[in-house]
CSV table of C-alpha atoms in Angstrom, one decimal:
chain,number,residue,atom,x,y,z
A,915,MET,CA,2.1,36.3,52.3
A,916,LEU,CA,-0.9,34.5,50.9
A,917,VAL,CA,-0.1,31.4,48.8
A,918,LEU,CA,-3.0,30.1,46.5
A,919,LEU,CA,-2.6,26.4,45.5
A,920,LEU,CA,-4.5,25.3,42.5
A,921,GLY,CA,-4.4,21.6,41.6
A,922,ALA,CA,-5.7,19.6,38.8
A,923,VAL,CA,-5.8,16.0,38.6
A,924,THR,CA,-6.9,14.0,35.6
A,925,THR,CA,-7.4,10.3,35.3
A,926,GLY,CA,-7.7,8.1,32.3
A,927,SER,CA,-7.8,4.2,31.4
A,928,ALA,CA,-6.3,2.6,28.6
A,929,ALA,CA,-4.9,-0.9,28.0
A,930,GLY,CA,-3.5,-2.3,24.8
A,931,ALA,CA,-4.6,-4.8,22.0
A,932,PRO,CA,-3.5,-6.1,18.5
A,933,THR,CA,-4.5,-5.6,15.1
A,934,GLY,CA,-6.6,-8.1,12.9
A,935,ALA,CA,-4.6,-9.8,10.3
A,936,HIS,CA,-6.7,-10.4,7.0
A,937,ASP,CA,-4.5,-13.2,5.7
A,938,THR,CA,-4.6,-16.8,7.0
A,939,PRO,CA,-1.5,-18.3,5.6
A,940,GLY,CA,-1.0,-21.7,4.9
A,941,THR,CA,1.6,-23.9,7.5
A,942,HIS,CA,3.2,-26.9,7.5
A,943,SER,CA,6.1,-28.7,9.5
A,944,ALA,CA,9.3,-27.0,9.4
A,945,PRO,CA,12.7,-28.8,9.9
A,946,ASP,CA,14.4,-27.4,13.2
A,947,ALA,CA,17.7,-25.6,13.2
A,948,HIS,CA,19.9,-28.5,12.9
A,949,ASP,CA,18.2,-29.7,9.8
A,950,MET,CA,18.0,-26.6,7.8
A,951,ALA,CA,21.2,-26.9,5.7
A,952,GLY,CA,20.3,-26.4,2.1
A,953,MET,CA,17.0,-24.8,2.8
A,954,PRO,CA,16.5,-22.0,0.0
A,955,GLY,CA,17.3,-18.7,1.6
A,956,THR,CA,18.8,-19.9,4.7
A,957,ASP,CA,22.1,-21.2,3.9
A,958,VAL,CA,22.6,-22.6,7.4
A,959,PRO,CA,25.8,-24.6,7.9
A,960,ALA,CA,25.0,-28.2,8.5
A,961,ALA,CA,27.6,-28.7,11.1
A,962,SER,CA,27.2,-25.6,13.2
A,963,GLY,CA,23.7,-26.8,14.6
A,964,GLY,CA,21.8,-24.9,17.3
A,965,SER,CA,25.1,-23.1,18.2
A,966,TYR,CA,24.9,-21.1,14.9
A,967,TRP,CA,21.9,-19.1,16.0
A,968,ASN,CA,23.4,-18.3,19.5
A,969,GLU,CA,26.4,-17.0,17.8
A,970,VAL,CA,25.0,-15.2,14.9
A,971,GLY,CA,21.3,-14.7,15.6
A,972,GLY,CA,21.9,-13.1,19.2
A,973,GLU,CA,19.5,-15.5,20.8
A,974,ALA,CA,18.8,-19.1,20.3
A,975,PHE,CA,16.1,-20.4,17.7
A,976,HIS,CA,13.6,-22.5,19.3
A,977,PRO,CA,11.7,-23.8,16.1
A,978,THR,CA,8.0,-24.6,16.5
A,979,GLY,CA,7.7,-26.5,13.4
A,980,ARG,CA,5.4,-24.1,11.6
A,981,VAL,CA,6.0,-22.5,8.2
A,982,ARG,CA,4.0,-19.7,7.3
A,983,THR,CA,3.6,-19.1,3.5
A,984,TYR,CA,2.3,-15.8,2.2
A,985,TYR,CA,1.8,-15.2,-1.7
A,986,ILE,CA,2.6,-11.4,-2.0
A,987,GLY,CA,2.6,-9.8,-5.4
A,988,ALA,CA,3.6,-6.1,-6.5
A,989,ASP,CA,1.1,-4.8,-8.6
A,990,GLU,CA,0.5,-1.4,-10.3
A,991,VAL,CA,-2.7,0.3,-9.1
A,992,VAL,CA,-4.3,3.6,-9.5
A,993,TRP,CA,-4.6,5.0,-6.0
A,994,ASN,CA,-7.1,7.7,-5.1
A,995,TYR,CA,-6.0,9.6,-1.6
A,996,ALA,CA,-9.6,10.9,-1.2
A,997,PRO,CA,-12.1,8.7,-2.8
A,998,ASP,CA,-15.1,10.5,-1.3
A,999,ASP,CA,-13.7,13.5,-3.0
A,1000,ARG,CA,-14.5,15.6,0.3
A,1001,ASN,CA,-13.3,16.6,3.4
A,1002,ASP,CA,-15.1,14.0,5.6
A,1003,ILE,CA,-13.8,15.5,8.7
A,1004,THR,CA,-15.8,18.7,8.3
A,1005,ASN,CA,-18.4,17.1,6.3
A,1006,GLN,CA,-17.8,19.5,3.7
A,1007,PRO,CA,-16.6,19.9,0.0
A,1008,PHE,CA,-12.9,20.9,-0.3
A,1009,SER,CA,-12.1,24.3,0.4
A,1010,PRO,CA,-10.8,26.5,-2.8
A,1011,GLN,CA,-7.3,26.5,-1.1
A,1012,GLU,CA,-7.4,22.7,-0.9
A,1013,LYS,CA,-8.7,22.3,-4.3
A,1014,SER,CA,-5.8,24.2,-5.8
A,1015,PHE,CA,-3.6,21.3,-4.6
A,1016,LEU,CA,-5.9,18.3,-4.9
A,1017,GLU,CA,-7.8,19.0,-8.3
A,1018,SER,CA,-6.2,17.6,-11.5
A,1019,GLY,CA,-5.5,20.3,-14.1
A,1020,PRO,CA,-2.8,22.0,-15.9
A,1021,GLY,CA,0.4,20.9,-14.2
A,1022,ARG,CA,-1.5,19.1,-11.4
A,1023,VAL,CA,-2.1,15.3,-11.1
A,1024,GLY,CA,-5.0,15.6,-8.4
A,1025,MET,CA,-6.2,12.8,-6.4
A,1026,ASN,CA,-5.2,9.7,-8.5
A,1027,TYR,CA,-1.6,8.4,-8.7
A,1028,LEU,CA,-0.4,5.2,-10.2
A,1029,LYS,CA,1.5,3.1,-7.5
A,1030,CYS,CA,3.2,-0.1,-7.0
A,1031,LEU,CA,1.7,-1.8,-4.0
A,1032,TYR,CA,2.1,-5.1,-2.3
A,1033,ARG,CA,-1.3,-7.3,-2.5
A,1034,GLY,CA,-1.9,-10.7,-1.1
A,1035,TYR,CA,-2.7,-13.5,-3.0
A,1036,THR,CA,-4.3,-16.9,-2.5
A,1037,ASP,CA,-1.7,-19.2,-4.1
A,1038,ALA,CA,1.4,-19.1,-6.2
A,1039,GLY,CA,-0.4,-18.9,-9.4
A,1040,PHE,CA,-1.2,-15.3,-8.7
A,1041,THR,CA,-4.4,-15.0,-10.1
A,1042,THR,CA,-7.0,-14.4,-7.2
A,1043,LEU,CA,-6.5,-11.8,-4.6
A,1044,ALA,CA,-6.6,-12.8,-1.1
A,1045,PRO,CA,-9.8,-11.2,0.4
A,1046,ARG,CA,-9.2,-8.2,3.1
A,1047,PRO,CA,-12.0,-8.3,5.6
A,1048,PRO,CA,-14.4,-5.3,5.6
A,1049,GLN,CA,-13.2,-4.6,9.2
A,1050,ASP,CA,-9.8,-4.3,7.6
A,1051,ALA,CA,-10.6,-2.0,4.7
A,1052,TYR,CA,-8.8,1.0,6.5
A,1053,LEU,CA,-5.5,-0.6,5.9
A,1054,GLY,CA,-5.6,1.2,2.6
A,1055,LEU,CA,-2.3,0.7,0.4
A,1056,LEU,CA,-0.5,-1.1,3.1
A,1057,GLY,CA,0.5,-4.6,2.2
A,1058,PRO,CA,-1.0,-7.7,3.8
A,1059,VAL,CA,-0.3,-8.1,7.2
A,1060,ILE,CA,2.4,-10.8,7.9
A,1061,ARG,CA,2.1,-13.0,11.2
A,1062,ALA,CA,4.3,-15.2,13.0
A,1063,GLU,CA,5.1,-16.5,16.4
A,1064,VAL,CA,8.5,-16.8,17.8
A,1065,GLY,CA,9.9,-20.2,16.7
A,1066,ASP,CA,8.3,-19.8,13.4
A,1067,THR,CA,9.5,-19.9,9.6
A,1068,ILE,CA,8.0,-17.1,7.3
A,1069,LYS,CA,8.1,-18.0,3.6
A,1070,ILE,CA,7.2,-15.2,1.2
A,1071,VAL,CA,6.6,-16.3,-2.5
A,1072,PHE,CA,6.9,-13.0,-4.2
A,1073,ARG,CA,6.1,-12.0,-7.8
A,1074,ASN,CA,6.9,-8.5,-9.3
A,1075,GLY,CA,4.0,-7.3,-11.6
A,1076,CYS,CA,5.4,-3.8,-11.5
A,1077,ARG,CA,7.5,-2.2,-14.4
A,1078,ILE,CA,10.2,-1.3,-11.9
A,1079,PRO,CA,12.7,-4.0,-10.1
A,1080,ASP,CA,11.7,-4.3,-6.5
A,1081,SER,CA,12.0,-6.7,-3.7
A,1082,VAL,CA,10.7,-7.5,-0.1
A,1083,HIS,CA,13.1,-6.5,2.9
A,1084,PRO,CA,12.0,-7.5,6.5
A,1085,HIS,CA,12.9,-5.7,9.6
A,1086,GLY,CA,13.5,-7.5,13.0
A,1087,VAL,CA,13.6,-11.2,11.9
A,1088,PHE,CA,16.4,-13.4,11.0
A,1089,TYR,CA,17.6,-13.7,7.0
A,1090,THR,CA,20.4,-14.7,5.2
A,1091,LYS,CA,21.9,-12.9,2.3
A,1092,ALA,CA,19.4,-14.6,-0.1
A,1093,SER,CA,16.6,-13.1,1.5
A,1094,GLU,CA,17.8,-9.8,2.5
A,1095,GLY,CA,15.9,-7.9,-0.3
A,1096,ALA,CA,18.9,-5.1,-0.7
A,1097,PRO,CA,21.5,-4.6,-3.4
A,1098,TYR,CA,24.6,-3.2,-2.1
A,1099,ALA,CA,28.3,-4.1,-2.0
A,1100,ASP,CA,28.2,-7.2,0.5
A,1101,ASN,CA,30.7,-9.5,-0.8
A,1102,THR,CA,28.0,-11.6,-2.3
A,1103,SER,CA,27.4,-13.3,-5.7
A,1104,GLY,CA,25.2,-15.7,-7.7
A,1105,GLU,CA,22.2,-17.0,-6.0
A,1106,ASP,CA,22.7,-14.5,-3.2
A,1107,LYS,CA,21.9,-11.7,-5.3
A,1108,LEU,CA,18.7,-12.8,-6.9
A,1109,ASP,CA,16.6,-11.4,-3.9
A,1110,ASP,CA,18.0,-7.8,-4.5
A,1111,ALA,CA,15.8,-6.9,-7.4
A,1112,VAL,CA,13.3,-8.9,-8.8
A,1113,PRO,CA,12.6,-7.9,-12.2
A,1114,THR,CA,9.1,-7.3,-13.8
A,1115,GLY,CA,7.5,-10.8,-14.2
A,1116,GLY,CA,10.0,-12.3,-12.0
A,1117,LYS,CA,9.6,-14.2,-8.8
A,1118,HIS,CA,11.6,-15.2,-5.6
A,1119,THR,CA,10.9,-16.9,-2.5
A,1120,TYR,CA,12.1,-15.3,0.7
A,1121,THR,CA,12.9,-17.4,3.7
A,1122,TRP,CA,12.7,-15.4,7.3
A,1123,LEU,CA,13.3,-17.1,10.6
A,1124,VAL,CA,11.8,-15.8,14.0
A,1125,PRO,CA,14.2,-16.3,16.6
A,1126,ASP,CA,13.5,-15.2,20.1
A,1127,ARG,CA,15.2,-11.8,19.4
A,1128,ALA,CA,12.6,-11.0,16.8
A,1129,GLY,CA,9.7,-11.3,19.5
A,1130,PRO,CA,8.5,-9.3,22.3
A,1131,GLY,CA,11.3,-8.2,24.7
A,1132,PRO,CA,11.2,-7.6,28.7
A,1133,HIS,CA,9.1,-4.3,28.3
A,1134,ASP,CA,6.7,-5.4,25.3
A,1135,GLY,CA,3.2,-7.0,25.6
A,1136,SER,CA,2.5,-10.1,23.8
A,1137,SER,CA,3.3,-9.1,20.4
A,1138,VAL,CA,5.4,-6.6,18.6
A,1139,MET,CA,5.6,-5.0,15.2
A,1140,TRP,CA,8.0,-4.9,12.5
A,1141,MET,CA,7.7,-3.6,8.9
A,1142,TYR,CA,8.9,-4.9,5.3
A,1143,HIS,CA,9.4,-2.9,2.3
A,1144,SER,CA,11.0,-3.0,-1.1
A,1145,HIS,CA,14.8,-1.8,-0.7
A,1146,THR,CA,15.8,-2.2,-4.6
A,1147,GLN,CA,15.7,1.7,-4.8
A,1148,GLU,CA,14.4,2.4,-1.5
A,1149,VAL,CA,13.3,5.9,-1.7
A,1150,GLY,CA,11.6,5.4,-4.9
A,1151,ASP,CA,10.2,2.1,-3.8
A,1152,THR,CA,8.5,3.4,-0.7
A,1153,ALA,CA,7.3,6.5,-2.4
A,1154,ALA,CA,5.7,4.2,-5.0
A,1155,GLY,CA,3.8,2.6,-2.1
A,1156,LEU,CA,5.8,-0.8,-1.5
A,1157,MET,CA,5.3,-1.1,2.3
A,1158,GLY,CA,3.6,-3.4,4.8
A,1159,PRO,CA,3.4,-4.3,8.5
A,1160,MET,CA,4.4,-7.6,10.1
A,1161,VAL,CA,3.2,-8.8,13.9
A,1162,ILE,CA,5.4,-11.3,15.9
A,1163,THR,CA,3.7,-12.6,19.1
A,1164,GLY,CA,5.6,-14.2,21.8
A,1165,LYS,CA,6.0,-18.2,21.7
A,1166,GLY,CA,2.9,-19.8,23.2
A,1167,LEU,CA,1.0,-16.7,23.1
A,1168,ALA,CA,-0.7,-16.7,19.6
A,1169,ARG,CA,-3.9,-17.9,18.0
A,1170,PRO,CA,-3.5,-20.5,14.9
A,1171,ASP,CA,-3.3,-17.2,12.7
A,1172,GLY,CA,-0.3,-15.8,14.7
A,1173,SER,CA,-2.3,-13.0,16.3
A,1174,PRO,CA,-1.9,-12.5,20.1
A,1175,LYS,CA,-4.6,-14.2,22.3
A,1176,ASP,CA,-5.1,-11.5,24.6
A,1177,VAL,CA,-6.1,-8.7,22.2
A,1178,ASP,CA,-9.4,-8.5,20.6
A,1179,ARG,CA,-8.9,-6.0,17.9
A,1180,GLU,CA,-5.6,-4.9,16.0
A,1181,ILE,CA,-5.0,-1.6,14.0
A,1182,VAL,CA,-2.3,-0.7,12.1
A,1183,ALA,CA,-1.4,3.0,10.9
A,1184,LEU,CA,1.2,4.2,8.9
A,1185,PHE,CA,1.9,8.1,8.9
A,1186,GLU,CA,3.7,9.3,6.0
A,1187,ILE,CA,3.7,12.4,3.7
A,1188,MET,CA,3.7,10.4,0.6
A,1189,ASP,CA,6.1,12.2,-1.8
A,1190,GLU,CA,4.9,11.6,-5.2
A,1191,ASN,CA,7.8,13.7,-6.6
A,1192,ARG,CA,10.1,10.7,-5.5
A,1193,SER,CA,8.1,8.1,-7.1
A,1194,PRO,CA,9.3,6.4,-10.3
A,1195,TYR,CA,5.9,6.9,-11.7
A,1196,LEU,CA,6.1,10.9,-11.5
A,1197,GLU,CA,6.0,11.1,-15.3
A,1198,GLU,CA,3.5,8.6,-16.1
A,1199,ASN,CA,1.2,10.2,-13.3
A,1200,LEU,CA,1.6,13.6,-15.3
A,1201,ARG,CA,0.9,12.1,-18.5
A,1202,ARG,CA,-2.1,10.1,-17.3
A,1203,PHE,CA,-3.9,12.5,-15.1
A,1204,ALA,CA,-2.4,16.3,-15.5
A,1205,GLN,CA,-2.9,18.2,-18.3
A,1206,PRO,CA,0.0,20.7,-20.1
A,1207,PRO,CA,1.6,22.9,-19.4
A,1208,TYR,CA,3.8,20.8,-17.2
A,1209,PRO,CA,5.8,23.0,-14.9
A,1210,PRO,CA,9.5,22.5,-14.1
A,1211,ARG,CA,10.0,19.5,-11.6
A,1212,ASP,CA,11.6,21.6,-9.2
A,1213,ASP,CA,8.8,24.3,-9.3
A,1214,VAL,CA,8.1,24.9,-5.5
A,1215,ASN,CA,4.2,24.8,-6.0
A,1216,PHE,CA,4.4,21.9,-8.2
A,1217,THR,CA,6.5,19.8,-5.8
A,1218,ARG,CA,4.0,20.9,-2.9
A,1219,SER,CA,0.9,19.6,-5.0
A,1220,ASN,CA,2.6,16.3,-5.1
A,1221,LEU,CA,2.7,15.9,-1.6
A,1222,ARG,CA,-0.1,13.7,0.2
A,1223,LEU,CA,0.0,14.0,4.1
A,1224,ALA,CA,-1.8,10.6,4.6
A,1225,ILE,CA,-2.6,7.7,6.9
A,1226,ASN,CA,-2.6,4.5,5.5
A,1227,GLY,CA,-2.8,6.4,2.1
A,1228,TYR,CA,-5.8,8.6,2.9
A,1229,ILE,CA,-6.2,12.1,3.6
A,1230,PHE,CA,-8.6,14.3,5.1
A,1231,GLY,CA,-10.7,11.5,6.9
A,1232,ASN,CA,-11.3,9.7,3.6
A,1233,GLU,CA,-10.1,6.3,5.3
A,1234,PRO,CA,-12.7,3.8,6.0
A,1235,MET,CA,-13.7,4.0,9.5
A,1236,ILE,CA,-11.8,2.3,12.1
A,1237,THR,CA,-14.1,0.4,14.6
A,1238,MET,CA,-13.8,-1.3,17.8
A,1239,ARG,CA,-16.0,-2.0,20.9
A,1240,LYS,CA,-15.9,-0.4,24.2
A,1241,GLY,CA,-14.0,-2.8,26.7
A,1242,GLU,CA,-12.0,-4.5,24.3
A,1243,HIS,CA,-8.2,-4.8,24.5
A,1244,VAL,CA,-7.3,-2.9,21.2
A,1245,ARG,CA,-3.5,-2.8,20.1
A,1246,TRP,CA,-2.5,-0.2,17.8
A,1247,TYR,CA,0.6,-0.8,15.8
A,1248,VAL,CA,1.9,2.7,14.5
A,1249,MET,CA,4.8,3.3,12.1
A,1250,GLY,CA,6.2,6.2,10.3
A,1251,MET,CA,8.1,6.3,6.8
A,1252,GLY,CA,9.4,9.1,4.7
A,1253,GLY,CA,12.0,12.1,4.7
A,1254,GLU,CA,13.2,14.5,7.2
A,1255,GLN,CA,9.4,16.1,7.4
A,1256,ASP,CA,8.2,13.0,8.8
A,1257,LEU,CA,8.2,13.7,12.4
A,1258,HIS,CA,4.9,12.7,13.6
A,1259,THR,CA,2.8,12.7,16.7
A,1260,PRO,CA,-0.2,10.4,16.5
A,1261,HIS,CA,-2.9,11.4,18.9
A,1262,TRP,CA,-6.2,9.9,19.8
A,1263,HIS,CA,-9.1,11.8,21.0
A,1264,GLY,CA,-11.7,10.3,23.6
A,1265,ASN,CA,-9.4,7.4,24.8
A,1266,SER,CA,-5.6,7.0,26.0
A,1267,VAL,CA,-3.2,4.3,25.5
A,1268,LEU,CA,-0.4,2.7,27.2
A,1269,TRP,CA,3.1,3.2,25.4
A,1270,GLY,CA,6.0,1.5,26.8
A,1271,GLY,CA,4.2,1.3,30.1
A,1272,MET,CA,3.6,5.0,30.2
A,1273,ARG,CA,0.0,6.5,29.8
A,1274,MET,CA,-0.3,8.7,26.7
A,1275,ASP,CA,-2.6,10.2,24.2
A,1276,THR,CA,-0.1,11.3,21.8
A,1277,VAL,CA,3.1,9.2,20.9
A,1278,PRO,CA,6.2,10.1,18.9
A,1279,LEU,CA,7.1,8.6,15.4
A,1280,LEU,CA,10.2,9.0,13.2
A,1281,PRO,CA,10.7,7.5,9.7
A,1282,ALA,CA,11.1,3.8,9.8
A,1283,SER,CA,10.1,3.6,13.4
A,1284,MET,CA,7.6,1.4,14.6
A,1285,GLY,CA,5.6,1.3,18.3
A,1286,VAL,CA,2.8,-0.6,19.8
A,1287,ALA,CA,0.1,1.2,21.7
A,1288,ASP,CA,-2.6,-0.6,24.0
A,1289,MET,CA,-5.9,0.8,24.4
A,1290,VAL,CA,-9.0,-0.3,26.2
A,1291,PRO,CA,-11.5,2.2,25.1
A,1292,ASP,CA,-14.0,3.2,27.4
A,1293,ASP,CA,-15.5,6.4,25.6
A,1294,VAL,CA,-18.1,5.4,23.1
A,1295,GLY,CA,-18.4,7.8,19.9
A,1296,ILE,CA,-16.5,8.6,17.0
A,1297,TRP,CA,-13.1,10.4,17.7
A,1298,LEU,CA,-10.4,11.8,15.7
A,1299,PHE,CA,-7.1,10.1,15.0
A,1300,HIS,CA,-4.5,12.4,13.8
A,1301,CYS,CA,-0.9,14.0,13.7
A,1302,HIS,CA,-0.6,16.7,16.0
A,1303,VAL,CA,2.1,18.6,13.9
A,1304,ASN,CA,0.3,21.7,12.9
A,1305,GLU,CA,1.3,21.6,9.1
A,1306,HIS,CA,0.6,17.7,9.0
A,1307,LEU,CA,-3.0,18.3,10.6
A,1308,LEU,CA,-3.8,21.3,8.2
A,1309,GLY,CA,-2.5,19.0,5.2
A,1310,GLY,CA,-5.1,16.2,5.8
A,1311,MET,CA,-3.2,13.8,8.0
A,1312,ILE,CA,-6.2,13.2,10.1
A,1313,THR,CA,-8.9,10.1,10.2
A,1314,ARG,CA,-11.4,9.0,12.6
A,1315,TYR,CA,-12.2,5.9,14.8
A,1316,GLN,CA,-15.5,4.6,16.4
A,1317,VAL,CA,-15.9,2.9,19.7
A,1318,LEU,CA,-19.1,1.0,19.5
A,1319,THR,CA,-20.9,-0.1,22.6
A,1320,ALA,CA,-20.0,-3.6,24.1
A,1321,ASP,CA,-22.7,-5.3,22.0
A,1322,GLY,CA,-21.7,-3.7,19.0
A,1323,LYS,CA,-24.1,-0.5,18.3
A,1324,PRO,CA,-23.1,3.0,17.9
A,1325,GLY,CA,-23.5,5.1,21.0
A,1326,PRO,CA,-25.5,8.0,21.6
A,1327,SER,CA,-22.7,10.4,20.8
A,1328,SER,CA,-22.3,9.2,17.6
A,1329,GLY,CA,-25.1,11.1,15.8
A,1330,SER,CA,-25.5,11.0,12.1
A,1331,ASP,CA,-22.6,10.4,9.9
A,1332,SER,CA,-24.4,10.9,6.6
A,1333,GLY,CA,-21.8,12.8,4.9
A,1334,SER,CA,-19.1,10.2,5.4
A,1335,GLY,CA,-18.6,7.8,2.5
A,1336,SER,CA,-15.9,6.3,4.1
A,1337,SER,CA,-18.1,4.5,6.7
A,1338,SER,CA,-20.0,2.8,3.9
A,1339,ARG,CA,-16.9,1.9,2.2
A,1340,SER,CA,-16.2,-0.3,5.2
A,1341,SER,CA,-19.3,-2.1,4.7
A,1342,GLY,CA,-20.8,-1.0,7.9
A,1343,SER,CA,-18.9,-3.7,9.7
A,1344,ALA,CA,-18.6,-3.1,13.5
A,1345,SER,CA,-15.6,-5.3,13.6
A,1346,GLY,CA,-15.0,-4.9,17.4
A,1347,SER,CA,-13.4,-8.3,17.7
A,1348,SER,CA,-13.9,-10.7,15.0
A,1349,ARG,CA,-11.4,-12.9,17.0
A,1350,SER,CA,-13.2,-12.8,20.4
A,1351,ALA,CA,-14.5,-16.5,21.2
A,1352,GLY,CA,-18.4,-16.5,20.8
A,1353,GLN,CA,-18.7,-13.0,19.7
A,1354,SER,CA,-20.3,-12.2,16.3
A,1355,ALA,CA,-18.9,-9.5,14.3
A,1356,GLY,CA,-21.9,-7.3,14.5
A,1357,SER,CA,-23.1,-4.7,11.9
A,1358,ALA,CA,-22.9,-0.8,12.7
A,1359,SER,CA,-24.2,1.5,10.5
A,1360,SER,CA,-22.9,5.2,11.0
A,1361,SER,CA,-26.2,6.6,12.0
A,1362,GLY,CA,-26.4,6.6,16.0
A,1363,SER,CA,-29.2,5.5,18.2
A,1364,SER,CA,-30.0,8.3,20.7
A,1365,SER,CA,-31.3,5.7,23.3
A,1366,ALA,CA,-28.4,2.9,23.2
A,1367,GLY,CA,-26.2,3.4,25.9
A,1368,SER,CA,-27.8,6.7,27.3
A,1369,SER,CA,-27.1,6.9,31.1
A,1370,SER,CA,-28.5,10.6,31.6
A,1371,SER,CA,-31.2,10.6,34.2
A,1372,ALA,CA,-34.1,12.9,34.4
A,1373,GLY,CA,-33.2,16.4,35.3
A,1374,SER,CA,-29.6,16.1,34.9
A,1375,SER,CA,-27.4,18.4,32.7
A,1376,ALA,CA,-26.9,17.2,29.3
A,1377,THR,CA,-23.3,18.4,30.0
A,1378,THR,CA,-22.7,16.4,33.1
A,1379,MET,CA,-19.8,14.2,33.2
A,1380,PRO,CA,-20.9,10.7,33.9
A,1381,VAL,CA,-18.4,9.1,36.9
A,1382,PRO,CA,-17.4,5.7,35.7
A,1383,ALA,CA,-17.6,2.6,37.5
A,1384,GLY,CA,-14.7,2.7,39.9
A,1385,GLY,CA,-14.3,6.2,39.2
A,1386,VAL,CA,-13.6,9.2,41.8
A,1387,PRO,CA,-16.5,11.1,43.3
A,1388,ALA,CA,-17.8,14.3,41.9
A,1389,GLY,CA,-15.6,17.2,42.7
A,1390,GLU,CA,-12.4,15.0,42.2
A,1391,GLY,CA,-12.7,14.4,38.4
A,1392,GLY,CA,-16.3,14.0,38.1
A,1393,VAL,CA,-19.0,16.3,37.9
A,1394,ALA,CA,-17.8,19.9,38.8
A,1395,ARG,CA,-19.3,21.7,41.8
A,1396,SER,CA,-19.0,25.2,43.3
A,1397,SER,CA,-16.2,25.4,45.8
A,1398,SER,CA,-17.2,25.7,49.8
A,1399,PHE,CA,-14.1,27.8,50.1
A,1400,PRO,CA,-15.2,31.5,50.8
A,1401,VAL,CA,-13.0,32.9,47.9
A,1402,VAL,CA,-14.5,36.5,47.9
A,1403,PRO,CA,-14.4,36.9,51.6
A,1404,ALA,CA,-10.9,35.8,51.8
A,1405,LEU,CA,-9.8,38.0,49.0
A,1406,ILE,CA,-11.4,41.0,50.7
A,1407,ILE,CA,-9.5,40.1,53.9
A,1408,PHE,CA,-6.2,39.8,52.1
A,1409,LEU,CA,-6.7,43.2,50.3
A,1410,ALA,CA,-7.3,45.0,53.5
A,1411,ALA,CA,-4.5,43.5,55.2
A,1412,LEU,CA,-2.2,44.5,52.2
A,1413,VAL,CA,-3.6,48.1,52.3
A,1414,GLY,CA,-3.1,48.2,56.2
A,1415,ARG,CA,0.5,47.1,56.0
A,1416,ARG,CA,1.4,49.8,53.3
A,1417,ILE,CA,-0.5,52.6,55.6
A,1418,ILE,CA,1.6,51.3,58.8
A,1419,SER,CA,4.9,51.4,56.7
A,1420,ARG,CA,4.6,55.0,55.6
A,1421,ARG,CA,3.6,56.2,59.1
A,1422,ARG,CA,7.0,54.5,60.2
A,1423,ARG,CA,8.9,56.1,57.7
A,1424,ALA,CA,7.2,59.6,58.4
A,1425,THR,CA,8.1,59.3,62.1
A,1426,ARG,CA,11.7,58.8,61.4
């Protein structure tokens, strides 16, 4: 018997980091749990004190004395899922098959849809939008990143500028009935119902506490992700676009803006099949952007034409380029929403991540699930980031991210990206880390330098795999070399032995 053992060992490196928040909310001193009776949206019994939080909140609330205030409006916005009007992944115009669903025309809405989106404002006047830094342009239709440290209080001053009633409902944090943002038979009335459905032009202030149980758990890193969304008519509200991320950092682990100190760059990614058929704006979108005749609303091709398989509201790589720098601690917050088809498997090319303590490059997502993946990118270049479900990949749920050199320059493998309008929409910002002390943001155009970061030596093959510092020697995960084992002679000997054994067996049977 001959046993042939074939082995393959792969190694990778990745370790996590957080996403950059674009809002710097105002902060002021907050009362502790013993003094919160009568605080709007809390309704804490004055006599119960700290024991109330132990009994109701699951774990104690240890107040930091900070209130982080965000001014968020729900606004009607015409959203373009493919602003570059091309497939930026292939750097080609949309194919005829893609155009049949993406172009406006008789019974087809096209790229543009009227939506209702959360947007950040600078104050309660709701006249000036809070700026979103260029490096965070990739966030797309997501609402402002809400940040807090364990022990903080979050105050959301909300104004509804959409024609539909809506709300702000959080995951993970502590809230009372007056700040839940969801209408149902919960045995409440009066002021406790004002948060459920804020009418057009109305305002409401939501107050959420951040107890220990809202922060990182025993197996988490320095921060965790939650989400917020409208829950007035949840299916229609989220189809309209009312969703946003919330990041909670462990106590004592946050910067002044609430982001984790040990992370250089934070990325948020929403994977969702945006079902415009469920949006309350479907009829308005038909009137605005489609042409008659309008098909029956249950027509299969019509309903398919209103599905947008998107990452942060972008399809086929039209998302502004996500950027980071080699060696940074990058933390990816990924989330899913949608229906029964929204089973997603985000996959990173080029680099790996830590997910729940496991080394991965593909992770699972379900609707309304959230996860944290930590990466330390070591492979410079532009890489795909996409859902690995076949139908979702073909439908456009794919984007790219760029790993710059440690000093913020494109690497030699970045090449020329002249066909990507999405890179220019990110203002060429090589965000890398806008948080690292003493580190400038650095500008990164999308055209690479063939000399920057080049490590190939004279006479070496262009396909030679460079062995990273601390890596295994060639032949054990590095450069492939010919084996010293005499494969051909061994095979000849094996075949000769096999033939000889059969001849001897036949002779023995013939002599019986």
